[in-house]
mmCIF file of C-alpha atoms in Angstrom:
data_model
loop_
_atom_site.group_PDB
_atom_site.id
_atom_site.type_symbol
_atom_site.label_atom_id
_atom_site.label_comp_id
_atom_site.label_asym_id
_atom_site.label_seq_id
_atom_site.Cartn_x
_atom_site.Cartn_y
_atom_site.Cartn_z
ATOM 1 C CA GLN A 20 -14.069 -2.840 6.771
ATOM 2 C CA HIS A 21 -13.439 -6.299 5.505
ATOM 3 C CA HIS A 22 -13.170 -7.911 9.040
ATOM 4 C CA ILE A 23 -16.598 -6.262 9.937
ATOM 5 C CA ARG A 24 -18.087 -7.742 6.755
ATOM 6 C CA VAL A 25 -16.975 -11.262 7.350
ATOM 7 C CA CYS A 26 -17.619 -11.259 11.232
ATOM 8 C CA THR A 27 -21.064 -12.843 12.079
ATOM 9 C CA VAL A 28 -21.223 -10.960 15.413
ATOM 10 C CA LEU A 29 -20.551 -7.363 14.650
ATOM 11 C CA ARG A 30 -22.438 -4.920 12.216
ATOM 12 C CA ALA A 31 -20.964 -1.809 10.983
ATOM 13 C CA SER A 32 -24.123 0.078 11.817
ATOM 14 C CA ARG A 33 -23.644 -0.734 15.570
ATOM 15 C CA LEU A 34 -20.246 0.977 15.669
ATOM 16 C CA GLU A 35 -20.252 3.681 18.341
ATOM 17 C CA ALA A 36 -17.025 5.394 17.019
ATOM 18 C CA ILE A 37 -14.290 5.098 14.464
ATOM 19 C CA LEU A 38 -10.863 6.006 15.543
ATOM 20 C CA LEU A 39 -7.962 7.024 13.102
ATOM 21 C CA THR A 40 -4.439 7.204 14.422
ATOM 22 C CA HIS A 41 -3.204 9.461 11.536
ATOM 23 C CA LEU A 42 -4.347 10.609 8.133
ATOM 24 C CA HIS A 43 -2.159 8.486 5.887
ATOM 25 C CA GLY A 44 -4.024 6.896 3.013
ATOM 26 C CA ASP A 45 -3.425 3.330 4.315
ATOM 27 C CA HIS A 46 -5.334 4.209 7.341
ATOM 28 C CA CYS A 47 -8.122 6.452 6.237
ATOM 29 C CA TYR A 48 -9.052 5.945 2.670
ATOM 30 C CA GLY A 49 -11.260 3.036 3.626
ATOM 31 C CA LEU A 50 -13.320 5.298 5.920
ATOM 32 C CA PHE A 51 -15.647 6.627 3.050
ATOM 33 C CA GLY A 52 -16.675 3.141 2.027
ATOM 34 C CA LEU A 53 -17.155 2.197 5.546
ATOM 35 C CA LEU A 54 -19.459 5.119 6.187
ATOM 36 C CA HIS A 55 -21.494 4.176 3.105
ATOM 37 C CA THR A 56 -21.808 0.535 4.428
ATOM 38 C CA VAL A 57 -22.958 1.776 7.839
ATOM 39 C CA ALA A 58 -25.669 3.918 5.975
ATOM 40 C CA LEU A 59 -26.748 1.081 3.824
ATOM 41 C CA GLU A 60 -27.262 -1.039 6.970
ATOM 42 C CA GLY A 61 -29.944 1.614 8.144
ATOM 43 C CA ARG A 62 -28.095 3.542 10.752
ATOM 44 C CA ARG A 63 -29.805 6.661 12.028
ATOM 45 C CA GLU A 64 -27.964 7.828 15.119
ATOM 46 C CA PRO A 65 -24.813 10.104 14.954
ATOM 47 C CA LEU A 66 -21.401 8.332 14.514
ATOM 48 C CA LEU A 67 -18.506 9.721 16.190
ATOM 49 C CA LEU A 68 -15.066 10.087 14.220
ATOM 50 C CA VAL A 69 -11.986 10.535 16.420
ATOM 51 C CA GLY A 70 -8.633 11.354 14.889
ATOM 52 C CA PRO A 71 -5.852 13.979 14.501
ATOM 53 C CA GLU A 72 -6.313 17.622 13.588
ATOM 54 C CA GLY A 73 -7.498 17.912 10.058
ATOM 55 C CA LEU A 74 -9.723 14.847 10.153
ATOM 56 C CA ARG A 75 -12.946 16.877 9.601
ATOM 57 C CA GLU A 76 -11.255 18.866 6.863
ATOM 58 C CA MET A 77 -10.255 15.737 5.086
ATOM 59 C CA VAL A 78 -13.624 14.148 5.426
ATOM 60 C CA ASP A 79 -15.431 17.315 4.324
ATOM 61 C CA THR A 80 -13.137 17.756 1.334
ATOM 62 C CA VAL A 81 -13.600 14.133 0.049
ATOM 63 C CA PHE A 82 -17.455 14.527 0.478
ATOM 64 C CA ARG A 83 -17.480 17.810 -1.230
ATOM 65 C CA CYS A 84 -15.421 16.490 -4.233
ATOM 66 C CA SER A 85 -17.418 13.205 -4.510
ATOM 67 C CA GLY A 86 -21.172 14.171 -4.184
ATOM 68 C CA GLY A 87 -21.364 15.054 -0.528
ATOM 69 C CA TRP A 88 -22.924 13.501 2.693
ATOM 70 C CA ARG A 89 -26.455 14.336 3.647
ATOM 71 C CA ALA A 90 -26.954 13.485 7.294
ATOM 72 C CA GLU A 91 -30.753 13.763 6.756
ATOM 73 C CA ASP A 92 -30.537 10.899 4.358
ATOM 74 C CA SER A 93 -28.640 8.582 6.751
ATOM 75 C CA PHE A 94 -26.868 9.734 9.909
ATOM 76 C CA ALA A 95 -24.906 12.655 11.327
ATOM 77 C CA LEU A 96 -21.117 12.594 11.607
ATOM 78 C CA GLU A 97 -19.680 14.024 14.979
ATOM 79 C CA TYR A 98 -15.992 14.748 15.269
ATOM 80 C CA LEU A 99 -13.371 14.771 17.915
ATOM 81 C CA GLU A 100 -9.996 15.969 16.693
ATOM 82 C CA ILE A 101 -7.124 15.302 18.848
ATOM 83 C CA PRO A 102 -4.358 18.163 18.964
ATOM 84 C CA SER A 103 -1.187 17.438 17.273
ATOM 85 C CA ARG A 104 0.812 18.733 20.148
ATOM 86 C CA CYS A 105 0.202 18.661 23.879
ATOM 87 C CA GLU A 106 0.267 21.958 25.904
ATOM 88 C CA GLY A 107 3.853 22.835 26.795
ATOM 89 C CA ASP A 108 5.442 20.937 24.094
ATOM 90 C CA PRO A 109 7.867 22.985 22.008
#
């Protein structure tokens, strides 16, 4: 989020997707501030969140415990969760 804020070319509201490699705090806790920054910049179209299984549950849990997220007041969140294991893996 810091790099987006100091960059003169990129705006958070123009992101097409946010990709998370895993759900450790050092990689995902900043997501919620970033989503609010995007909303404050006036985004209205849906934003895709891509990450491992459990991403939607994590986001829903944080929003449920912290006042929620109303897509009608900002923008919808779409999810693409990547399975933890590939077909055929033990």
